[in-house]
Amino acid sequence: MTIDRIHQEIKFRYNRLNSNHKKDFSKGYLDDAINKVQDDFVEMIYSGNVPPQYRFGFEINQQKTDMLLPFVKTTSIVPTFVQTNLYKVSISAIPKYRHFLRGITDPCQSNIDIIRLNDLDVKLKNDNTKPSSKWKRVLGVFKDNYLWLYTGQPITNVSIDYLCSPKPVFSGGYNTLEYDKGDLTAYNSVSPLQTSDINPSFHDILVDMVVQYLAFVVEGQTTENILINKL
């Protein structure tokens, strides 16, 4: 769906399901609601945890993989040398980074095993878990907005598969609050329209989620429960 069609469907379904409240929403309000729901959509499908304002269940199957496919990205980064067999990668250098999925280091093509910081000392001392060029194993921990890599040999590059955040939608014709507050990179009245980058096959689910979210926020818990039953 185009962003205009998404807006139209949201208003139609909201008013059809709640005919006592012919609620109209500004373009900016609807864009903000869609952007909030997009974030929830990605996080919900990734984690399997459904926030209380939604009533959708997803199994870990091919459909879930398809839902997240537009947000799976790959980037190649030259790591920063810290000391012998220790490197770091800045998370802020990864565009729209949200969740780590997989990582491989060059030149040895070692897999990055992400571990908890509390387990690091034990893992580094254990012959079965410590970094090893022979077994192509690198340990990774997240700390201070960096991915720290403990290796068994020097590395020159890191390839990371990750889940990115959705691109914000924009229906055009107004200045966003961020732009008015001085962020000149934010959407404004002359910015081009931006529709959701969620797979169009799942825009129908996106619309239903926005309707549920609006009912939860605007009408309150009681009306939200009524709408859930109708949906």
JSON list of C-alpha atoms in Angstrom, two decimals:
[
{"chain": "A", "resi": 1, "resn": "MET", "atom": "CA", "xyz": [0.00, 0.00, 0.00]},
{"chain": "A", "resi": 2, "resn": "THR", "atom": "CA", "xyz": [1.02, 3.60, -0.53]},
{"chain": "A", "resi": 3, "resn": "ILE", "atom": "CA", "xyz": [1.17, 5.77, 2.58]},
{"chain": "A", "resi": 4, "resn": "ASP", "atom": "CA", "xyz": [-2.07, 7.49, 1.55]},
{"chain": "A", "resi": 5, "resn": "ARG", "atom": "CA", "xyz": [-3.81, 4.11, 1.22]},
{"chain": "A", "resi": 6, "resn": "ILE", "atom": "CA", "xyz": [-2.51, 3.03, 4.63]},
{"chain": "A", "resi": 7, "resn": "HIS", "atom": "CA", "xyz": [-3.95, 6.22, 6.15]},
{"chain": "A", "resi": 8, "resn": "GLN", "atom": "CA", "xyz": [-7.28, 5.65, 4.43]},
{"chain": "A", "resi": 9, "resn": "GLU", "atom": "CA", "xyz": [-7.52, 2.04, 5.58]},
{"chain": "A", "resi": 10, "resn": "ILE", "atom": "CA", "xyz": [-6.69, 2.98, 9.18]},
{"chain": "A", "resi": 11, "resn": "LYS", "atom": "CA", "xyz": [-9.41, 5.64, 9.30]},
{"chain": "A", "resi": 12, "resn": "PHE", "atom": "CA", "xyz": [-11.94, 3.37, 7.59]},
{"chain": "A", "resi": 13, "resn": "ARG", "atom": "CA", "xyz": [-11.38, 0.41, 9.90]},
{"chain": "A", "resi": 14, "resn": "TYR", "atom": "CA", "xyz": [-11.21, 2.53, 13.04]},
{"chain": "A", "resi": 15, "resn": "ASN", "atom": "CA", "xyz": [-14.47, 4.31, 12.29]},
{"chain": "A", "resi": 16, "resn": "ARG", "atom": "CA", "xyz": [-16.21, 1.17, 11.03]},
{"chain": "A", "resi": 17, "resn": "LEU", "atom": "CA", "xyz": [-15.39, -0.69, 14.23]},
{"chain": "A", "resi": 18, "resn": "ASN", "atom": "CA", "xyz": [-16.16, 2.23, 16.50]},
{"chain": "A", "resi": 19, "resn": "SER", "atom": "CA", "xyz": [-19.03, 4.07, 14.81]},
{"chain": "A", "resi": 20, "resn": "ASN", "atom": "CA", "xyz": [-19.85, 6.12, 17.92]},
{"chain": "A", "resi": 21, "resn": "HIS", "atom": "CA", "xyz": [-16.57, 7.99, 17.56]},
{"chain": "A", "resi": 22, "resn": "LYS", "atom": "CA", "xyz": [-15.99, 9.30, 14.02]},
{"chain": "A", "resi": 23, "resn": "LYS", "atom": "CA", "xyz": [-12.45, 10.14, 14.97]},
{"chain": "A", "resi": 24, "resn": "ASP", "atom": "CA", "xyz": [-10.32, 12.09, 12.53]},
{"chain": "A", "resi": 25, "resn": "PHE", "atom": "CA", "xyz": [-6.56, 12.10, 12.89]},
{"chain": "A", "resi": 26, "resn": "SER", "atom": "CA", "xyz": [-4.07, 14.56, 11.50]},
{"chain": "A", "resi": 27, "resn": "LYS", "atom": "CA", "xyz": [-1.50, 13.28, 9.02]},
{"chain": "A", "resi": 28, "resn": "GLY", "atom": "CA", "xyz": [1.31, 13.83, 11.50]},
{"chain": "A", "resi": 29, "resn": "TYR", "atom": "CA", "xyz": [-0.52, 11.92, 14.24]},
{"chain": "A", "resi": 30, "resn": "LEU", "atom": "CA", "xyz": [-1.17, 8.96, 11.95]},
{"chain": "A", "resi": 31, "resn": "ASP", "atom": "CA", "xyz": [2.43, 8.94, 10.72]},
{"chain": "A", "resi": 32, "resn": "ASP", "atom": "CA", "xyz": [3.65, 8.88, 14.33]},
{"chain": "A", "resi": 33, "resn": "ALA", "atom": "CA", "xyz": [1.27, 6.02, 15.15]},
{"chain": "A", "resi": 34, "resn": "ILE", "atom": "CA", "xyz": [2.41, 4.02, 12.12]},
{"chain": "A", "resi": 35, "resn": "ASN", "atom": "CA", "xyz": [6.06, 4.58, 13.00]},
{"chain": "A", "resi": 36, "resn": "LYS", "atom": "CA", "xyz": [5.45, 3.42, 16.57]},
{"chain": "A", "resi": 37, "resn": "VAL", "atom": "CA", "xyz": [3.63, 0.31, 15.34]},
{"chain": "A", "resi": 38, "resn": "GLN", "atom": "CA", "xyz": [6.35, -0.44, 12.75]},
{"chain": "A", "resi": 39, "resn": "ASP", "atom": "CA", "xyz": [8.90, -0.56, 15.56]},
{"chain": "A", "resi": 40, "resn": "ASP", "atom": "CA", "xyz": [6.59, -2.80, 17.60]},
{"chain": "A", "resi": 41, "resn": "PHE", "atom": "CA", "xyz": [6.03, -5.01, 14.54]},
{"chain": "A", "resi": 42, "resn": "VAL", "atom": "CA", "xyz": [9.72, -5.69, 13.99]},
{"chain": "A", "resi": 43, "resn": "GLU", "atom": "CA", "xyz": [10.43, -6.20, 17.69]},
{"chain": "A", "resi": 44, "resn": "MET", "atom": "CA", "xyz": [7.38, -8.41, 18.17]},
{"chain": "A", "resi": 45, "resn": "ILE", "atom": "CA", "xyz": [8.18, -10.69, 15.24]},
{"chain": "A", "resi": 46, "resn": "TYR", "atom": "CA", "xyz": [11.86, -10.87, 16.22]},
{"chain": "A", "resi": 47, "resn": "SER", "atom": "CA", "xyz": [11.35, -11.60, 19.91]},
{"chain": "A", "resi": 48, "resn": "GLY", "atom": "CA", "xyz": [8.00, -13.40, 19.86]},
{"chain": "A", "resi": 49, "resn": "ASN", "atom": "CA", "xyz": [6.79, -11.15, 22.70]},
{"chain": "A", "resi": 50, "resn": "VAL", "atom": "CA", "xyz": [3.46, -9.42, 22.00]},
{"chain": "A", "resi": 51, "resn": "PRO", "atom": "CA", "xyz": [2.88, -6.05, 23.75]},
{"chain": "A", "resi": 52, "resn": "PRO", "atom": "CA", "xyz": [-0.45, -5.75, 25.62]},
{"chain": "A", "resi": 53, "resn": "GLN", "atom": "CA", "xyz": [-2.02, -3.39, 23.07]},
{"chain": "A", "resi": 54, "resn": "TYR", "atom": "CA", "xyz": [-1.90, -6.03, 20.34]},
{"chain": "A", "resi": 55, "resn": "ARG", "atom": "CA", "xyz": [-3.60, -9.39, 19.97]},
{"chain": "A", "resi": 56, "resn": "PHE", "atom": "CA", "xyz": [-1.60, -11.21, 17.32]},
{"chain": "A", "resi": 57, "resn": "GLY", "atom": "CA", "xyz": [0.20, -14.50, 17.61]},
{"chain": "A", "resi": 58, "resn": "PHE", "atom": "CA", "xyz": [3.07, -15.59, 15.37]},
{"chain": "A", "resi": 59, "resn": "GLU", "atom": "CA", "xyz": [4.72, -18.94, 15.16]},
{"chain": "A", "resi": 60, "resn": "ILE", "atom": "CA", "xyz": [8.40, -19.35, 14.37]},
{"chain": "A", "resi": 61, "resn": "ASN", "atom": "CA", "xyz": [7.92, -20.38, 10.76]},
{"chain": "A", "resi": 62, "resn": "GLN", "atom": "CA", "xyz": [8.56, -19.25, 7.22]},
{"chain": "A", "resi": 63, "resn": "GLN", "atom": "CA", "xyz": [5.99, -16.46, 7.50]},
{"chain": "A", "resi": 64, "resn": "LYS", "atom": "CA", "xyz": [7.91, -14.92, 10.39]},
{"chain": "A", "resi": 65, "resn": "THR", "atom": "CA", "xyz": [11.10, -15.07, 8.31]},
{"chain": "A", "resi": 66, "resn": "ASP", "atom": "CA", "xyz": [9.31, -13.41, 5.40]},
{"chain": "A", "resi": 67, "resn": "MET", "atom": "CA", "xyz": [7.99, -10.65, 7.65]},
{"chain": "A", "resi": 68, "resn": "LEU", "atom": "CA", "xyz": [11.48, -9.68, 8.78]},
{"chain": "A", "resi": 69, "resn": "LEU", "atom": "CA", "xyz": [13.25, -10.18, 5.45]},
{"chain": "A", "resi": 70, "resn": "PRO", "atom": "CA", "xyz": [13.21, -6.46, 4.42]},
{"chain": "A", "resi": 71, "resn": "PHE", "atom": "CA", "xyz": [15.00, -5.60, 7.66]},
{"chain": "A", "resi": 72, "resn": "VAL", "atom": "CA", "xyz": [17.85, -8.10, 7.44]},
{"chain": "A", "resi": 73, "resn": "LYS", "atom": "CA", "xyz": [20.96, -6.23, 6.29]},
{"chain": "A", "resi": 74, "resn": "THR", "atom": "CA", "xyz": [24.66, -7.02, 5.89]},
{"chain": "A", "resi": 75, "resn": "THR", "atom": "CA", "xyz": [27.53, -4.63, 6.45]},
{"chain": "A", "resi": 76, "resn": "SER", "atom": "CA", "xyz": [31.30, -4.95, 6.22]},
{"chain": "A", "resi": 77, "resn": "ILE", "atom": "CA", "xyz": [33.43, -3.08, 8.77]},
{"chain": "A", "resi": 78, "resn": "VAL", "atom": "CA", "xyz": [37.14, -2.72, 9.42]},
{"chain": "A", "resi": 79, "resn": "PRO", "atom": "CA", "xyz": [37.50, -3.32, 13.18]},
{"chain": "A", "resi": 80, "resn": "THR", "atom": "CA", "xyz": [39.54, -1.06, 15.45]},
{"chain": "A", "resi": 81, "resn": "PHE", "atom": "CA", "xyz": [42.63, -2.72, 16.93]},
{"chain": "A", "resi": 82, "resn": "VAL", "atom": "CA", "xyz": [42.71, -2.48, 20.75]},
{"chain": "A", "resi": 83, "resn": "GLN", "atom": "CA", "xyz": [45.46, -4.90, 21.69]},
{"chain": "A", "resi": 84, "resn": "THR", "atom": "CA", "xyz": [46.72, -8.33, 20.63]},
{"chain": "A", "resi": 85, "resn": "ASN", "atom": "CA", "xyz": [43.71, -10.48, 19.71]},
{"chain": "A", "resi": 86, "resn": "LEU", "atom": "CA", "xyz": [41.22, -7.82, 20.85]},
{"chain": "A", "resi": 87, "resn": "TYR", "atom": "CA", "xyz": [39.26, -5.58, 18.49]},
{"chain": "A", "resi": 88, "resn": "LYS", "atom": "CA", "xyz": [36.14, -3.47, 18.65]},
{"chain": "A", "resi": 89, "resn": "VAL", "atom": "CA", "xyz": [33.39, -2.39, 16.25]},
{"chain": "A", "resi": 90, "resn": "SER", "atom": "CA", "xyz": [31.30, 0.72, 16.84]},
{"chain": "A", "resi": 91, "resn": "ILE", "atom": "CA", "xyz": [27.58, -0.06, 16.86]},
{"chain": "A", "resi": 92, "resn": "SER", "atom": "CA", "xyz": [26.81, 3.53, 15.84]},
{"chain": "A", "resi": 93, "resn": "ALA", "atom": "CA", "xyz": [28.75, 2.89, 12.61]},
{"chain": "A", "resi": 94, "resn": "ILE", "atom": "CA", "xyz": [26.19, 0.26, 11.56]},
{"chain": "A", "resi": 95, "resn": "PRO", "atom": "CA", "xyz": [23.29, 1.96, 9.67]},
{"chain": "A", "resi": 96, "resn": "LYS", "atom": "CA", "xyz": [19.93, 1.69, 11.50]},
{"chain": "A", "resi": 97, "resn": "TYR", "atom": "CA", "xyz": [21.28, -1.16, 13.68]},
{"chain": "A", "resi": 98, "resn": "ARG", "atom": "CA", "xyz": [18.72, -2.93, 15.87]},
{"chain": "A", "resi": 99, "resn": "HIS", "atom": "CA", "xyz": [19.76, -6.53, 16.61]},
{"chain": "A", "resi": 100, "resn": "PHE", "atom": "CA", "xyz": [22.83, -8.65, 15.87]},
{"chain": "A", "resi": 101, "resn": "LEU", "atom": "CA", "xyz": [22.08, -11.79, 13.86]},
{"chain": "A", "resi": 102, "resn": "ARG", "atom": "CA", "xyz": [25.41, -13.22, 12.72]},
{"chain": "A", "resi": 103, "resn": "GLY", "atom": "CA", "xyz": [29.02, -12.19, 12.27]},
{"chain": "A", "resi": 104, "resn": "ILE", "atom": "CA", "xyz": [32.10, -13.54, 10.47]},
{"chain": "A", "resi": 105, "resn": "THR", "atom": "CA", "xyz": [35.67, -12.27, 10.68]},
{"chain": "A", "resi": 106, "resn": "ASP", "atom": "CA", "xyz": [38.29, -12.21, 7.95]},
{"chain": "A", "resi": 107, "resn": "PRO", "atom": "CA", "xyz": [40.72, -13.58, 6.95]},
{"chain": "A", "resi": 108, "resn": "CYS", "atom": "CA", "xyz": [40.03, -16.80, 8.87]},
{"chain": "A", "resi": 109, "resn": "GLN", "atom": "CA", "xyz": [36.24, -16.85, 8.33]},
{"chain": "A", "resi": 110, "resn": "SER", "atom": "CA", "xyz": [35.61, -17.37, 12.04]},
{"chain": "A", "resi": 111, "resn": "ASN", "atom": "CA", "xyz": [32.09, -17.22, 13.43]},
{"chain": "A", "resi": 112, "resn": "ILE", "atom": "CA", "xyz": [31.40, -14.67, 16.16]},
{"chain": "A", "resi": 113, "resn": "ASP", "atom": "CA", "xyz": [29.83, -16.25, 19.25]},
{"chain": "A", "resi": 114, "resn": "ILE", "atom": "CA", "xyz": [27.98, -13.56, 21.21]},
{"chain": "A", "resi": 115, "resn": "ILE", "atom": "CA", "xyz": [28.24, -14.18, 24.96]},
{"chain": "A", "resi": 116, "resn": "ARG", "atom": "CA", "xyz": [27.20, -12.37, 28.11]},
{"chain": "A", "resi": 117, "resn": "LEU", "atom": "CA", "xyz": [29.75, -10.03, 29.62]},
{"chain": "A", "resi": 118, "resn": "ASN", "atom": "CA", "xyz": [29.46, -11.93, 32.91]},
{"chain": "A", "resi": 119, "resn": "ASP", "atom": "CA", "xyz": [30.58, -15.12, 31.18]},
{"chain": "A", "resi": 120, "resn": "LEU", "atom": "CA", "xyz": [33.58, -13.61, 29.40]},
{"chain": "A", "resi": 121, "resn": "ASP", "atom": "CA", "xyz": [36.34, -14.50, 31.87]},
{"chain": "A", "resi": 122, "resn": "VAL", "atom": "CA", "xyz": [35.20, -18.12, 32.12]},
{"chain": "A", "resi": 123, "resn": "LYS", "atom": "CA", "xyz": [34.87, -18.50, 28.35]},
{"chain": "A", "resi": 124, "resn": "LEU", "atom": "CA", "xyz": [38.32, -17.03, 27.72]},
{"chain": "A", "resi": 125, "resn": "LYS", "atom": "CA", "xyz": [39.97, -19.56, 30.04]},
{"chain": "A", "resi": 126, "resn": "ASN", "atom": "CA", "xyz": [38.12, -22.67, 28.89]},
{"chain": "A", "resi": 127, "resn": "ASP", "atom": "CA", "xyz": [39.87, -24.55, 26.08]},
{"chain": "A", "resi": 128, "resn": "ASN", "atom": "CA", "xyz": [36.51, -25.61, 24.68]},
{"chain": "A", "resi": 129, "resn": "THR", "atom": "CA", "xyz": [35.11, -22.08, 24.45]},
{"chain": "A", "resi": 130, "resn": "LYS", "atom": "CA", "xyz": [38.02, -19.64, 24.17]},
{"chain": "A", "resi": 131, "resn": "PRO", "atom": "CA", "xyz": [38.85, -17.90, 20.86]},
{"chain": "A", "resi": 132, "resn": "SER", "atom": "CA", "xyz": [40.48, -20.25, 18.39]},
{"chain": "A", "resi": 133, "resn": "SER", "atom": "CA", "xyz": [41.72, -19.81, 14.84]},
{"chain": "A", "resi": 134, "resn": "LYS", "atom": "CA", "xyz": [41.82, -23.61, 14.49]},
{"chain": "A", "resi": 135, "resn": "TRP", "atom": "CA", "xyz": [38.13, -23.97, 15.37]},
{"chain": "A", "resi": 136, "resn": "LYS", "atom": "CA", "xyz": [37.20, -20.67, 13.69]},
{"chain": "A", "resi": 137, "resn": "ARG", "atom": "CA", "xyz": [35.76, -19.23, 16.87]},
{"chain": "A", "resi": 138, "resn": "VAL", "atom": "CA", "xyz": [35.67, -15.57, 17.96]},
{"chain": "A", "resi": 139, "resn": "LEU", "atom": "CA", "xyz": [33.99, -14.35, 21.14]},
{"chain": "A", "resi": 140, "resn": "GLY", "atom": "CA", "xyz": [31.92, -11.18, 21.02]},
{"chain": "A", "resi": 141, "resn": "VAL", "atom": "CA", "xyz": [30.44, -9.07, 23.81]},
{"chain": "A", "resi": 142, "resn": "PHE", "atom": "CA", "xyz": [28.44, -5.84, 23.68]},
{"chain": "A", "resi": 143, "resn": "LYS", "atom": "CA", "xyz": [29.63, -3.04, 25.95]},
{"chain": "A", "resi": 144, "resn": "ASP", "atom": "CA", "xyz": [29.65, 0.78, 25.82]},
{"chain": "A", "resi": 145, "resn": "ASN", "atom": "CA", "xyz": [28.02, 0.83, 22.36]},
{"chain": "A", "resi": 146, "resn": "TYR", "atom": "CA", "xyz": [30.77, -1.36, 20.91]},
{"chain": "A", "resi": 147, "resn": "LEU", "atom": "CA", "xyz": [30.99, -4.98, 19.86]},
{"chain": "A", "resi": 148, "resn": "TRP", "atom": "CA", "xyz": [34.23, -6.25, 21.43]},
{"chain": "A", "resi": 149, "resn": "LEU", "atom": "CA", "xyz": [35.86, -9.14, 19.59]},
{"chain": "A", "resi": 150, "resn": "TYR", "atom": "CA", "xyz": [38.24, -11.58, 21.27]},
{"chain": "A", "resi": 151, "resn": "THR", "atom": "CA", "xyz": [40.10, -13.50, 18.57]},
{"chain": "A", "resi": 152, "resn": "GLY", "atom": "CA", "xyz": [42.69, -16.21, 18.16]},
{"chain": "A", "resi": 153, "resn": "GLN", "atom": "CA", "xyz": [44.59, -14.34, 15.47]},
{"chain": "A", "resi": 154, "resn": "PRO", "atom": "CA", "xyz": [44.70, -10.89, 13.82]},
{"chain": "A", "resi": 155, "resn": "ILE", "atom": "CA", "xyz": [41.61, -9.93, 11.82]},
{"chain": "A", "resi": 156, "resn": "THR", "atom": "CA", "xyz": [41.20, -7.31, 9.10]},
{"chain": "A", "resi": 157, "resn": "ASN", "atom": "CA", "xyz": [37.46, -7.20, 8.49]},
{"chain": "A", "resi": 158, "resn": "VAL", "atom": "CA", "xyz": [34.13, -8.10, 10.06]},
{"chain": "A", "resi": 159, "resn": "SER", "atom": "CA", "xyz": [30.97, -8.99, 8.14]},
{"chain": "A", "resi": 160, "resn": "ILE", "atom": "CA", "xyz": [27.80, -8.53, 10.21]},
{"chain": "A", "resi": 161, "resn": "ASP", "atom": "CA", "xyz": [24.26, -9.61, 9.42]},
{"chain": "A", "resi": 162, "resn": "TYR", "atom": "CA", "xyz": [21.84, -7.58, 11.50]},
{"chain": "A", "resi": 163, "resn": "LEU", "atom": "CA", "xyz": [18.22, -6.55, 11.90]},
{"chain": "A", "resi": 164, "resn": "CYS", "atom": "CA", "xyz": [17.70, -2.88, 11.09]},
{"chain": "A", "resi": 165, "resn": "SER", "atom": "CA", "xyz": [15.04, -0.45, 12.24]},
{"chain": "A", "resi": 166, "resn": "PRO", "atom": "CA", "xyz": [12.17, 0.41, 9.88]},
{"chain": "A", "resi": 167, "resn": "LYS", "atom": "CA", "xyz": [12.36, 3.60, 7.85]},
{"chain": "A", "resi": 168, "resn": "PRO", "atom": "CA", "xyz": [9.88, 6.18, 9.23]},
{"chain": "A", "resi": 169, "resn": "VAL", "atom": "CA", "xyz": [6.86, 6.79, 7.02]},
{"chain": "A", "resi": 170, "resn": "PHE", "atom": "CA", "xyz": [5.87, 10.27, 5.89]},
{"chain": "A", "resi": 171, "resn": "SER", "atom": "CA", "xyz": [2.60, 11.32, 4.26]},
{"chain": "A", "resi": 172, "resn": "GLY", "atom": "CA", "xyz": [3.83, 14.78, 3.23]},
{"chain": "A", "resi": 173, "resn": "GLY", "atom": "CA", "xyz": [2.59, 18.34, 3.46]},
{"chain": "A", "resi": 174, "resn": "TYR", "atom": "CA", "xyz": [3.78, 19.27, 6.95]},
{"chain": "A", "resi": 175, "resn": "ASN", "atom": "CA", "xyz": [6.91, 19.84, 9.02]},
{"chain": "A", "resi": 176, "resn": "THR", "atom": "CA", "xyz": [7.70, 17.18, 11.58]},
{"chain": "A", "resi": 177, "resn": "LEU", "atom": "CA", "xyz": [8.34, 18.22, 15.16]},
{"chain": "A", "resi": 178, "resn": "GLU", "atom": "CA", "xyz": [11.99, 17.21, 14.78]},
{"chain": "A", "resi": 179, "resn": "TYR", "atom": "CA", "xyz": [12.38, 19.55, 11.80]},
{"chain": "A", "resi": 180, "resn": "ASP", "atom": "CA", "xyz": [10.74, 22.46, 13.60]},
{"chain": "A", "resi": 181, "resn": "LYS", "atom": "CA", "xyz": [13.10, 21.84, 16.53]},
{"chain": "A", "resi": 182, "resn": "GLY", "atom": "CA", "xyz": [16.14, 22.29, 14.30]},
{"chain": "A", "resi": 183, "resn": "ASP", "atom": "CA", "xyz": [16.86, 18.84, 12.81]},
{"chain": "A", "resi": 184, "resn": "LEU", "atom": "CA", "xyz": [17.24, 19.80, 9.15]},
{"chain": "A", "resi": 185, "resn": "THR", "atom": "CA", "xyz": [17.59, 16.14, 8.15]},
{"chain": "A", "resi": 186, "resn": "ALA", "atom": "CA", "xyz": [14.06, 15.37, 9.40]},
{"chain": "A", "resi": 187, "resn": "TYR", "atom": "CA", "xyz": [10.98, 15.24, 7.17]},
{"chain": "A", "resi": 188, "resn": "ASN", "atom": "CA", "xyz": [9.43, 18.60, 6.26]},
{"chain": "A", "resi": 189, "resn": "SER", "atom": "CA", "xyz": [6.72, 20.01, 4.02]},
{"chain": "A", "resi": 190, "resn": "VAL", "atom": "CA", "xyz": [8.78, 19.55, 0.83]},
{"chain": "A", "resi": 191, "resn": "SER", "atom": "CA", "xyz": [10.10, 16.05, 1.63]},
{"chain": "A", "resi": 192, "resn": "PRO", "atom": "CA", "xyz": [8.94, 13.23, -0.67]},
{"chain": "A", "resi": 193, "resn": "LEU", "atom": "CA", "xyz": [6.33, 10.75, 0.55]},
{"chain": "A", "resi": 194, "resn": "GLN", "atom": "CA", "xyz": [7.65, 7.64, 2.29]},
{"chain": "A", "resi": 195, "resn": "THR", "atom": "CA", "xyz": [5.53, 4.52, 2.64]},
{"chain": "A", "resi": 196, "resn": "SER", "atom": "CA", "xyz": [6.25, 1.63, 4.99]},
{"chain": "A", "resi": 197, "resn": "ASP", "atom": "CA", "xyz": [9.13, -0.65, 4.08]},
{"chain": "A", "resi": 198, "resn": "ILE", "atom": "CA", "xyz": [7.35, -3.57, 5.73]},
{"chain": "A", "resi": 199, "resn": "ASN", "atom": "CA", "xyz": [6.67, -6.18, 3.05]},
{"chain": "A", "resi": 200, "resn": "PRO", "atom": "CA", "xyz": [3.46, -5.03, 1.24]},
{"chain": "A", "resi": 201, "resn": "SER", "atom": "CA", "xyz": [2.04, -8.53, 1.77]},
{"chain": "A", "resi": 202, "resn": "PHE", "atom": "CA", "xyz": [1.81, -7.67, 5.48]},
{"chain": "A", "resi": 203, "resn": "HIS", "atom": "CA", "xyz": [0.52, -4.10, 5.24]},
{"chain": "A", "resi": 204, "resn": "ASP", "atom": "CA", "xyz": [-2.93, -5.42, 6.14]},
{"chain": "A", "resi": 205, "resn": "ILE", "atom": "CA", "xyz": [-1.54, -6.65, 9.45]},
{"chain": "A", "resi": 206, "resn": "LEU", "atom": "CA", "xyz": [0.18, -3.29, 9.93]},
{"chain": "A", "resi": 207, "resn": "VAL", "atom": "CA", "xyz": [-3.13, -1.46, 9.49]},
{"chain": "A", "resi": 208, "resn": "ASP", "atom": "CA", "xyz": [-4.91, -3.72, 11.99]},
{"chain": "A", "resi": 209, "resn": "MET", "atom": "CA", "xyz": [-2.11, -3.18, 14.50]},
{"chain": "A", "resi": 210, "resn": "VAL", "atom": "CA", "xyz": [-2.37, 0.61, 14.11]},
{"chain": "A", "resi": 211, "resn": "VAL", "atom": "CA", "xyz": [-6.14, 0.42, 14.69]},
{"chain": "A", "resi": 212, "resn": "GLN", "atom": "CA", "xyz": [-5.54, -1.59, 17.87]},
{"chain": "A", "resi": 213, "resn": "TYR", "atom": "CA", "xyz": [-2.84, 0.83, 18.99]},
{"chain": "A", "resi": 214, "resn": "LEU", "atom": "CA", "xyz": [-5.08, 3.87, 18.42]},
{"chain": "A", "resi": 215, "resn": "ALA", "atom": "CA", "xyz": [-7.92, 2.22, 20.32]},
{"chain": "A", "resi": 216, "resn": "PHE", "atom": "CA", "xyz": [-5.55, 1.44, 23.18]},
{"chain": "A", "resi": 217, "resn": "VAL", "atom": "CA", "xyz": [-4.16, 4.99, 23.36]},
{"chain": "A", "resi": 218, "resn": "VAL", "atom": "CA", "xyz": [-7.15, 7.14, 22.38]},
{"chain": "A", "resi": 219, "resn": "GLU", "atom": "CA", "xyz": [-10.24, 5.28, 23.55]},
{"chain": "A", "resi": 220, "resn": "GLY", "atom": "CA", "xyz": [-8.92, 3.44, 26.56]},
{"chain": "A", "resi": 221, "resn": "GLN", "atom": "CA", "xyz": [-8.68, -0.19, 27.61]},
{"chain": "A", "resi": 222, "resn": "THR", "atom": "CA", "xyz": [-12.43, -0.95, 27.55]},
{"chain": "A", "resi": 223, "resn": "THR", "atom": "CA", "xyz": [-12.98, 0.15, 23.97]},
{"chain": "A", "resi": 224, "resn": "GLU", "atom": "CA", "xyz": [-9.72, -1.50, 22.95]},
{"chain": "A", "resi": 225, "resn": "ASN", "atom": "CA", "xyz": [-11.02, -4.85, 24.22]},
{"chain": "A", "resi": 226, "resn": "ILE", "atom": "CA", "xyz": [-14.23, -4.40, 22.21]},
{"chain": "A", "resi": 227, "resn": "LEU", "atom": "CA", "xyz": [-12.29, -3.64, 19.04]},
{"chain": "A", "resi": 228, "resn": "ILE", "atom": "CA", "xyz": [-10.02, -6.64, 19.57]},
{"chain": "A", "resi": 229, "resn": "ASN", "atom": "CA", "xyz": [-13.05, -8.93, 19.66]},
{"chain": "A", "resi": 230, "resn": "LYS", "atom": "CA", "xyz": [-14.40, -7.39, 16.45]},
{"chain": "A", "resi": 231, "resn": "LEU", "atom": "CA", "xyz": [-11.01, -7.68, 14.73]}
]
